[in-house]
mmCIF file of N, CA and C in Angstrom:
data_model
loop_
_atom_site.group_PDB
_atom_site.id
_atom_site.type_symbol
_atom_site.label_atom_id
_atom_site.label_comp_id
_atom_site.label_asym_id
_atom_site.label_seq_id
_atom_site.Cartn_x
_atom_site.Cartn_y
_atom_site.Cartn_z
ATOM 1 N N ILE A 1 17.755 15.565 35.002
ATOM 2 C CA ILE A 1 17.893 16.802 33.704
ATOM 3 C C ILE A 1 16.796 15.389 33.018
ATOM 4 N N GLN A 2 16.758 14.558 32.904
ATOM 5 C CA GLN A 2 16.286 13.498 32.257
ATOM 6 C C GLN A 2 14.707 13.441 32.178
ATOM 7 N N ALA A 3 14.764 13.289 33.745
ATOM 8 C CA ALA A 3 13.095 13.588 34.150
ATOM 9 C C ALA A 3 12.512 14.768 33.714
ATOM 10 N N ALA A 4 13.266 15.714 33.882
ATOM 11 C CA ALA A 4 12.638 16.830 33.395
ATOM 12 C C ALA A 4 12.424 17.007 31.503
ATOM 13 N N LEU A 5 13.032 16.429 30.805
ATOM 14 C CA LEU A 5 13.006 16.245 29.456
ATOM 15 C C LEU A 5 12.110 14.853 29.049
ATOM 16 N N MET A 6 12.081 14.241 30.123
ATOM 17 C CA MET A 6 10.416 12.725 29.633
ATOM 18 C C MET A 6 9.605 13.502 30.187
ATOM 19 N N HIS A 7 9.154 14.198 30.847
ATOM 20 C CA HIS A 7 7.669 14.557 31.686
ATOM 21 C C HIS A 7 6.684 15.401 30.391
ATOM 22 N N PRO A 8 7.451 16.000 30.063
ATOM 23 C CA PRO A 8 6.212 16.351 28.811
ATOM 24 C C PRO A 8 5.733 15.684 27.816
ATOM 25 N N GLN A 9 7.009 14.795 27.458
ATOM 26 C CA GLN A 9 6.806 13.504 26.397
ATOM 27 C C GLN A 9 5.728 12.404 27.140
ATOM 28 N N LEU A 10 5.690 12.537 28.621
ATOM 29 C CA LEU A 10 4.725 11.832 29.107
ATOM 30 C C LEU A 10 3.353 11.938 28.890
ATOM 31 N N LEU A 11 3.116 13.325 28.731
ATOM 32 C CA LEU A 11 1.520 14.102 28.639
ATOM 33 C C LEU A 11 0.950 13.906 27.494
ATOM 34 N N VAL A 12 1.543 13.307 26.481
ATOM 35 C CA VAL A 12 1.466 13.519 25.253
ATOM 36 C C VAL A 12 1.447 12.225 24.469
ATOM 37 N N MET A 13 2.049 11.094 25.329
ATOM 38 C CA MET A 13 2.411 9.935 24.858
ATOM 39 C C MET A 13 1.311 9.002 24.489
ATOM 40 N N GLY A 14 -0.198 8.983 25.185
ATOM 41 C CA GLY A 14 -0.945 8.309 24.810
ATOM 42 C C GLY A 14 -2.182 8.790 23.669
ATOM 43 N N GLU A 15 -1.546 10.390 23.151
ATOM 44 C CA GLU A 15 -2.254 10.877 22.076
ATOM 45 C C GLU A 15 -1.223 10.218 20.684
ATOM 46 N N ARG A 16 0.052 10.481 21.214
ATOM 47 C CA ARG A 16 0.593 10.103 20.410
ATOM 48 C C ARG A 16 0.500 8.572 19.798
ATOM 49 N N ILE A 17 0.570 7.457 20.672
ATOM 50 C CA ILE A 17 0.145 6.198 20.414
ATOM 51 C C ILE A 17 -1.264 6.031 19.697
ATOM 52 N N ASP A 18 -2.138 7.150 20.069
ATOM 53 C CA ASP A 18 -3.592 6.596 19.508
ATOM 54 C C ASP A 18 -3.152 6.796 17.484
ATOM 55 N N GLN A 19 -2.044 8.260 17.626
ATOM 56 C CA GLN A 19 -2.222 8.505 16.210
ATOM 57 C C GLN A 19 -1.363 7.968 15.484
ATOM 58 N N HIS A 20 -0.475 6.886 16.069
ATOM 59 C CA HIS A 20 0.482 5.886 15.168
ATOM 60 C C HIS A 20 -0.683 4.779 15.066
ATOM 61 N N ASN A 21 -1.157 4.221 15.605
ATOM 62 C CA ASN A 21 -1.853 2.936 15.811
ATOM 63 C C ASN A 21 -3.463 3.662 14.311
ATOM 64 N N SER A 22 -3.579 4.817 14.602
ATOM 65 C CA SER A 22 -4.861 4.797 13.754
ATOM 66 C C SER A 22 -3.723 5.106 12.313
ATOM 67 N N MET A 23 -2.862 5.510 12.002
ATOM 68 C CA MET A 23 -2.201 5.482 10.736
ATOM 69 C C MET A 23 -2.147 4.267 10.375
ATOM 70 N N TYR A 24 -1.718 3.435 11.476
ATOM 71 C CA TYR A 24 -1.375 1.390 10.978
ATOM 72 C C TYR A 24 -2.771 1.335 10.305
ATOM 73 N N TYR A 25 -3.462 1.452 11.132
ATOM 74 C CA TYR A 25 -5.103 0.546 10.712
ATOM 75 C C TYR A 25 -5.586 1.146 9.416
ATOM 76 N N HIS A 26 -5.101 2.716 9.224
ATOM 77 C CA HIS A 26 -5.145 3.207 7.452
ATOM 78 C C HIS A 26 -4.620 2.715 6.781
ATOM 79 N N LEU A 27 -3.344 2.528 7.236
ATOM 80 C CA LEU A 27 -2.681 1.586 5.977
ATOM 81 C C LEU A 27 -2.837 0.298 5.745
ATOM 82 N N VAL A 28 -3.461 -0.413 6.537
ATOM 83 C CA VAL A 28 -3.215 -1.817 6.539
ATOM 84 C C VAL A 28 -4.938 -1.934 5.514
ATOM 85 N N GLU A 29 -5.779 -1.051 5.909
ATOM 86 C CA GLU A 29 -7.253 -1.096 5.271
ATOM 87 C C GLU A 29 -6.961 -0.540 3.520
ATOM 88 N N SER A 30 -5.909 0.834 3.621
ATOM 89 C CA SER A 30 -5.967 1.116 2.225
ATOM 90 C C SER A 30 -5.192 0.066 1.315
ATOM 91 N N THR A 31 -4.470 -0.611 1.730
ATOM 92 C CA THR A 31 -3.501 -1.325 1.268
ATOM 93 C C THR A 31 -4.341 -3.075 0.863
ATOM 94 N N GLY A 32 -5.250 -3.246 1.461
ATOM 95 C CA GLY A 32 -6.536 -3.987 1.086
ATOM 96 C C GLY A 32 -6.976 -3.640 -0.199
ATOM 97 N N LYS A 33 -7.331 -2.507 -0.047
ATOM 98 C CA LYS A 33 -8.246 -1.815 -0.811
ATOM 99 C C LYS A 33 -7.721 -1.685 -2.076
ATOM 100 N N LYS A 34 -6.262 -1.364 -2.310
ATOM 101 C CA LYS A 34 -5.164 -0.963 -3.451
ATOM 102 C C LYS A 34 -4.897 -2.201 -3.949
ATOM 103 N N LEU A 35 -5.130 -3.523 -3.214
ATOM 104 C CA LEU A 35 -4.385 -4.313 -3.596
ATOM 105 C C LEU A 35 -5.804 -4.748 -4.603
ATOM 106 N N GLU A 36 -6.665 -4.565 -4.122
ATOM 107 C CA GLU A 36 -8.053 -5.318 -4.524
ATOM 108 C C GLU A 36 -8.688 -4.744 -6.027
ATOM 109 N N GLU A 37 -8.009 -3.362 -5.681
ATOM 110 C CA GLU A 37 -8.616 -2.828 -7.190
ATOM 111 C C GLU A 37 -6.946 -2.874 -8.234
ATOM 112 N N LEU A 38 -5.766 -3.023 -7.893
ATOM 113 C CA LEU A 38 -4.891 -3.505 -9.092
ATOM 114 C C LEU A 38 -4.668 -4.875 -9.496
ATOM 115 N N CYS A 39 -5.294 -5.914 -8.360
ATOM 116 C CA CYS A 39 -4.748 -7.281 -9.093
ATOM 117 C C CYS A 39 -6.065 -8.009 -8.794
ATOM 118 N N GLY A 40 -7.383 -7.379 -8.413
ATOM 119 C CA GLY A 40 -8.639 -8.056 -8.638
ATOM 120 C C GLY A 40 -8.892 -8.567 -6.737
ATOM 121 N N GLU A 41 -10.378 -9.091 -7.313
ATOM 122 C CA GLU A 41 -10.834 -9.638 -6.417
ATOM 123 C C GLU A 41 -10.484 -10.294 -5.548
ATOM 124 N N GLU A 42 -10.223 -10.277 -4.119
ATOM 125 C CA GLU A 42 -10.202 -11.034 -3.249
ATOM 126 C C GLU A 42 -8.573 -11.492 -3.051
ATOM 127 N N ALA A 43 -7.398 -10.373 -3.972
ATOM 128 C CA ALA A 43 -6.001 -10.235 -3.663
ATOM 129 C C ALA A 43 -5.890 -9.720 -2.618
ATOM 130 N N ALA A 44 -6.360 -9.100 -2.108
ATOM 131 C CA ALA A 44 -5.984 -8.780 -0.203
ATOM 132 C C ALA A 44 -5.907 -9.794 0.614
ATOM 133 N N LYS A 45 -6.670 -11.109 0.426
ATOM 134 C CA LYS A 45 -6.345 -12.110 1.386
ATOM 135 C C LYS A 45 -5.166 -12.524 1.374
ATOM 136 N N ARG A 46 -4.094 -12.310 -0.125
ATOM 137 C CA ARG A 46 -2.796 -12.497 0.073
ATOM 138 C C ARG A 46 -1.699 -12.091 0.973
ATOM 139 N N ILE A 47 -2.443 -11.147 1.588
ATOM 140 C CA ILE A 47 -1.529 -10.098 2.160
ATOM 141 C C ILE A 47 -1.844 -10.429 3.976
ATOM 142 N N TYR A 48 -0.974 -10.892 4.832
ATOM 143 C CA TYR A 48 -1.521 -11.233 6.036
ATOM 144 C C TYR A 48 -0.539 -10.007 7.348
ATOM 145 N N PHE A 49 -1.526 -8.708 7.417
ATOM 146 C CA PHE A 49 -0.564 -8.236 8.750
ATOM 147 C C PHE A 49 -0.432 -8.794 9.955
ATOM 148 N N ILE A 50 0.872 -9.506 10.313
ATOM 149 C CA ILE A 50 1.343 -9.677 11.489
ATOM 150 C C ILE A 50 1.080 -8.891 12.769
ATOM 151 N N PRO A 51 0.252 -9.422 13.808
ATOM 152 C CA PRO A 51 0.036 -8.527 14.998
ATOM 153 C C PRO A 51 1.288 -8.182 15.490
ATOM 154 N N GLN A 52 1.403 -7.137 16.135
ATOM 155 C CA GLN A 52 2.658 -6.587 16.923
ATOM 156 C C GLN A 52 2.446 -6.551 18.464
ATOM 157 N N ALA A 53 1.100 -7.041 18.757
ATOM 158 C CA ALA A 53 0.819 -6.881 20.052
ATOM 159 C C ALA A 53 1.105 -8.335 21.512
ATOM 160 N N HIS A 54 1.436 -8.053 22.228
ATOM 161 C CA HIS A 54 1.251 -9.196 23.357
ATOM 162 C C HIS A 54 -0.249 -8.693 24.118
ATOM 163 N N GLU A 55 -0.522 -10.116 24.608
ATOM 164 C CA GLU A 55 -1.898 -9.918 25.421
ATOM 165 C C GLU A 55 -1.363 -8.758 26.939
ATOM 166 N N LYS A 56 -0.448 -8.689 27.224
ATOM 167 C CA LYS A 56 -0.351 -7.886 27.885
ATOM 168 C C LYS A 56 0.366 -6.760 28.275
ATOM 169 N N VAL A 57 0.244 -6.333 26.715
ATOM 170 C CA VAL A 57 1.118 -4.784 26.496
ATOM 171 C C VAL A 57 0.368 -4.639 25.048
ATOM 172 N N GLY A 58 -0.167 -3.105 25.535
ATOM 173 C CA GLY A 58 -0.805 -2.385 24.088
ATOM 174 C C GLY A 58 -0.023 -2.260 23.095
ATOM 175 N N PRO A 59 -0.513 -2.242 21.713
ATOM 176 C CA PRO A 59 0.212 -2.193 20.895
ATOM 177 C C PRO A 59 0.868 -0.524 20.766
ATOM 178 N N VAL A 60 1.826 -0.487 20.144
ATOM 179 C CA VAL A 60 1.979 0.959 19.131
ATOM 180 C C VAL A 60 2.796 0.435 18.246
ATOM 181 N N TYR A 61 1.899 0.871 16.991
ATOM 182 C CA TYR A 61 1.945 -0.027 15.279
ATOM 183 C C TYR A 61 3.498 0.920 15.155
ATOM 184 N N ASP A 62 4.750 0.873 14.983
ATOM 185 C CA ASP A 62 5.817 1.788 14.130
ATOM 186 C C ASP A 62 5.644 1.019 13.258
ATOM 187 N N SER A 63 5.436 -0.105 12.642
ATOM 188 C CA SER A 63 6.101 -0.578 11.403
ATOM 189 C C SER A 63 4.862 -1.658 10.822
ATOM 190 N N LEU A 64 4.766 -1.777 9.282
ATOM 191 C CA LEU A 64 4.080 -2.781 9.113
ATOM 192 C C LEU A 64 4.885 -4.554 8.866
ATOM 193 N N GLN A 65 4.256 -5.264 9.519
ATOM 194 C CA GLN A 65 4.935 -6.419 9.317
ATOM 195 C C GLN A 65 4.058 -7.474 8.431
ATOM 196 N N ILE A 66 4.165 -8.116 7.515
ATOM 197 C CA ILE A 66 3.214 -8.945 6.625
ATOM 198 C C ILE A 66 3.999 -9.955 6.491
ATOM 199 N N ARG A 67 3.019 -10.959 6.327
ATOM 200 C CA ARG A 67 3.046 -12.420 5.750
ATOM 201 C C ARG A 67 2.133 -12.150 4.116
ATOM 202 N N ILE A 68 3.672 -12.612 3.153
ATOM 203 C CA ILE A 68 2.699 -12.811 1.532
ATOM 204 C C ILE A 68 2.218 -14.252 1.360
ATOM 205 N N LEU A 69 0.959 -14.698 1.058
ATOM 206 C CA LEU A 69 0.564 -15.477 1.502
ATOM 207 C C LEU A 69 0.311 -16.464 -0.417
ATOM 208 N N GLN A 70 -0.159 -17.618 -0.666
ATOM 209 C CA GLN A 70 -0.722 -18.041 -1.618
ATOM 210 C C GLN A 70 -1.909 -17.515 -1.991
ATOM 211 N N LYS A 71 -2.064 -17.644 -3.318
ATOM 212 C CA LYS A 71 -3.561 -16.997 -3.941
ATOM 213 C C LYS A 71 -4.959 -17.591 -3.132
ATOM 214 N N ASP A 72 -4.662 -18.948 -2.505
ATOM 215 C CA ASP A 72 -5.953 -19.119 -1.649
ATOM 216 C C ASP A 72 -5.837 -18.885 -0.130
ATOM 217 N N GLY A 73 -4.554 -17.938 0.177
ATOM 218 C CA GLY A 73 -4.524 -17.506 1.468
ATOM 219 C C GLY A 73 -4.158 -18.307 2.505
ATOM 220 N N SER A 74 -3.412 -19.805 1.729
ATOM 221 C CA SER A 74 -2.345 -20.554 2.732
ATOM 222 C C SER A 74 -1.128 -20.020 2.707
ATOM 223 N N VAL A 75 -0.622 -20.460 3.706
ATOM 224 C CA VAL A 75 0.639 -19.816 3.780
ATOM 225 C C VAL A 75 1.584 -21.080 2.635
ATOM 226 N N ALA A 76 2.866 -19.935 1.732
ATOM 227 C CA ALA A 76 3.453 -20.902 0.795
ATOM 228 C C ALA A 76 4.642 -21.564 1.444
ATOM 229 N N ASP A 77 4.867 -22.559 1.011
ATOM 230 C CA ASP A 77 5.641 -23.609 1.191
ATOM 231 C C ASP A 77 7.192 -23.157 1.017
ATOM 232 N N GLU A 78 7.590 -22.393 0.121
ATOM 233 C CA GLU A 78 8.480 -21.865 -0.262
ATOM 234 C C GLU A 78 8.585 -20.822 -0.566
ATOM 235 N N GLU A 79 9.699 -19.642 -0.748
ATOM 236 C CA GLU A 79 9.643 -18.103 -1.013
ATOM 237 C C GLU A 79 8.990 -18.237 -2.826
ATOM 238 N N LEU A 80 8.165 -16.969 -2.643
ATOM 239 C CA LEU A 80 7.517 -16.776 -3.666
ATOM 240 C C LEU A 80 8.605 -16.124 -4.664
ATOM 241 N N PRO A 81 8.412 -16.233 -6.441
ATOM 242 C CA PRO A 81 9.745 -16.073 -7.213
ATOM 243 C C PRO A 81 8.883 -14.669 -7.279
ATOM 244 N N GLY A 82 9.908 -13.963 -7.462
ATOM 245 C CA GLY A 82 10.266 -12.202 -7.907
ATOM 246 C C GLY A 82 10.128 -11.564 -6.420
ATOM 247 N N LEU A 83 9.964 -12.510 -5.291
ATOM 248 C CA LEU A 83 9.936 -11.776 -3.998
ATOM 249 C C LEU A 83 11.358 -10.752 -3.860
ATOM 250 N N ASN A 84 12.362 -11.034 -4.479
ATOM 251 C CA ASN A 84 13.935 -10.085 -4.015
ATOM 252 C C ASN A 84 14.003 -9.436 -4.957
ATOM 253 N N ALA A 85 13.315 -9.778 -6.303
ATOM 254 C CA ALA A 85 13.478 -8.625 -7.310
ATOM 255 C C ALA A 85 12.201 -7.117 -6.755
ATOM 256 N N PHE A 86 10.973 -7.647 -6.389
ATOM 257 C CA PHE A 86 10.170 -6.528 -5.790
ATOM 258 C C PHE A 86 10.804 -6.048 -4.527
ATOM 259 N N LEU A 87 12.071 -6.608 -3.694
ATOM 260 C CA LEU A 87 12.048 -5.754 -2.739
ATOM 261 C C LEU A 87 12.972 -5.019 -2.906
ATOM 262 N N LYS A 88 14.307 -5.327 -4.207
ATOM 263 C CA LYS A 88 15.167 -4.422 -4.939
ATOM 264 C C LYS A 88 14.408 -3.111 -5.508
ATOM 265 N N ALA A 89 13.453 -3.324 -6.160
ATOM 266 C CA ALA A 89 12.902 -1.855 -6.986
ATOM 267 C C ALA A 89 12.141 -1.412 -5.930
ATOM 268 N N VAL A 90 11.349 -1.908 -4.951
ATOM 269 C CA VAL A 90 10.812 -1.035 -3.833
ATOM 270 C C VAL A 90 12.149 0.027 -2.942
ATOM 271 N N GLN A 91 13.235 -0.679 -3.029
ATOM 272 C CA GLN A 91 14.348 0.126 -2.515
ATOM 273 C C GLN A 91 15.035 0.753 -2.997
ATOM 274 N N ALA A 92 14.916 0.609 -4.431
ATOM 275 C CA ALA A 92 15.368 1.718 -5.392
ATOM 276 C C ALA A 92 15.034 2.746 -5.159
ATOM 277 N N ARG A 93 13.382 2.960 -4.660
ATOM 278 C CA ARG A 93 12.388 3.891 -4.250
ATOM 279 C C ARG A 93 12.938 4.746 -3.311
ATOM 280 N N LYS A 94 14.009 4.239 -2.447
ATOM 281 C CA LYS A 94 14.356 4.714 -1.125
ATOM 282 C C LYS A 94 13.339 4.473 -0.087
ATOM 283 N N TYR A 95 12.140 3.376 -0.376
ATOM 284 C CA TYR A 95 11.394 2.898 0.439
ATOM 285 C C TYR A 95 12.126 1.995 1.556
ATOM 286 N N GLY A 96 11.907 2.415 2.960
ATOM 287 C CA GLY A 96 12.880 1.088 3.804
ATOM 288 C C GLY A 96 11.750 -0.546 3.772
ATOM 289 N N ILE A 97 12.428 -1.110 3.400
ATOM 290 C CA ILE A 97 12.132 -2.334 3.574
ATOM 291 C C ILE A 97 12.787 -3.792 3.607
ATOM 292 N N ALA A 98 12.332 -4.797 4.364
ATOM 293 C CA ALA A 98 13.392 -5.728 4.671
ATOM 294 C C ALA A 98 12.579 -7.312 4.364
ATOM 295 N N LYS A 99 13.320 -8.609 4.354
ATOM 296 C CA LYS A 99 12.570 -9.551 4.520
ATOM 297 C C LYS A 99 13.285 -10.660 5.624
ATOM 298 N N PHE A 100 11.959 -11.052 6.297
ATOM 299 C CA PHE A 100 12.497 -12.060 6.920
ATOM 300 C C PHE A 100 12.273 -13.338 7.010
ATOM 301 N N SER A 101 13.254 -14.173 7.084
ATOM 302 C CA SER A 101 12.634 -15.530 6.743
ATOM 303 C C SER A 101 12.535 -16.056 8.207
#
């Protein structure tokens, strides 16, 4: 029974992977543009999208994982002030977001 259920899914897996990855790259690009629009020139360099792929495994991007950087693009030594308040505000809007340390 499991093989019968899995076979149709295998037929469309490549297409679905391409669709997920296309949406991921669109979100990365549109996030950068929106940051520039709302926060000014070079604001996009404060967000680093963490790659989710390994050299031996093709990516299937199902989430956005980011690192928030200093204004100059360097890694912050300490957690940025206001991050927890920002996360709570996003969660209050029913968006899934979590902080990894």
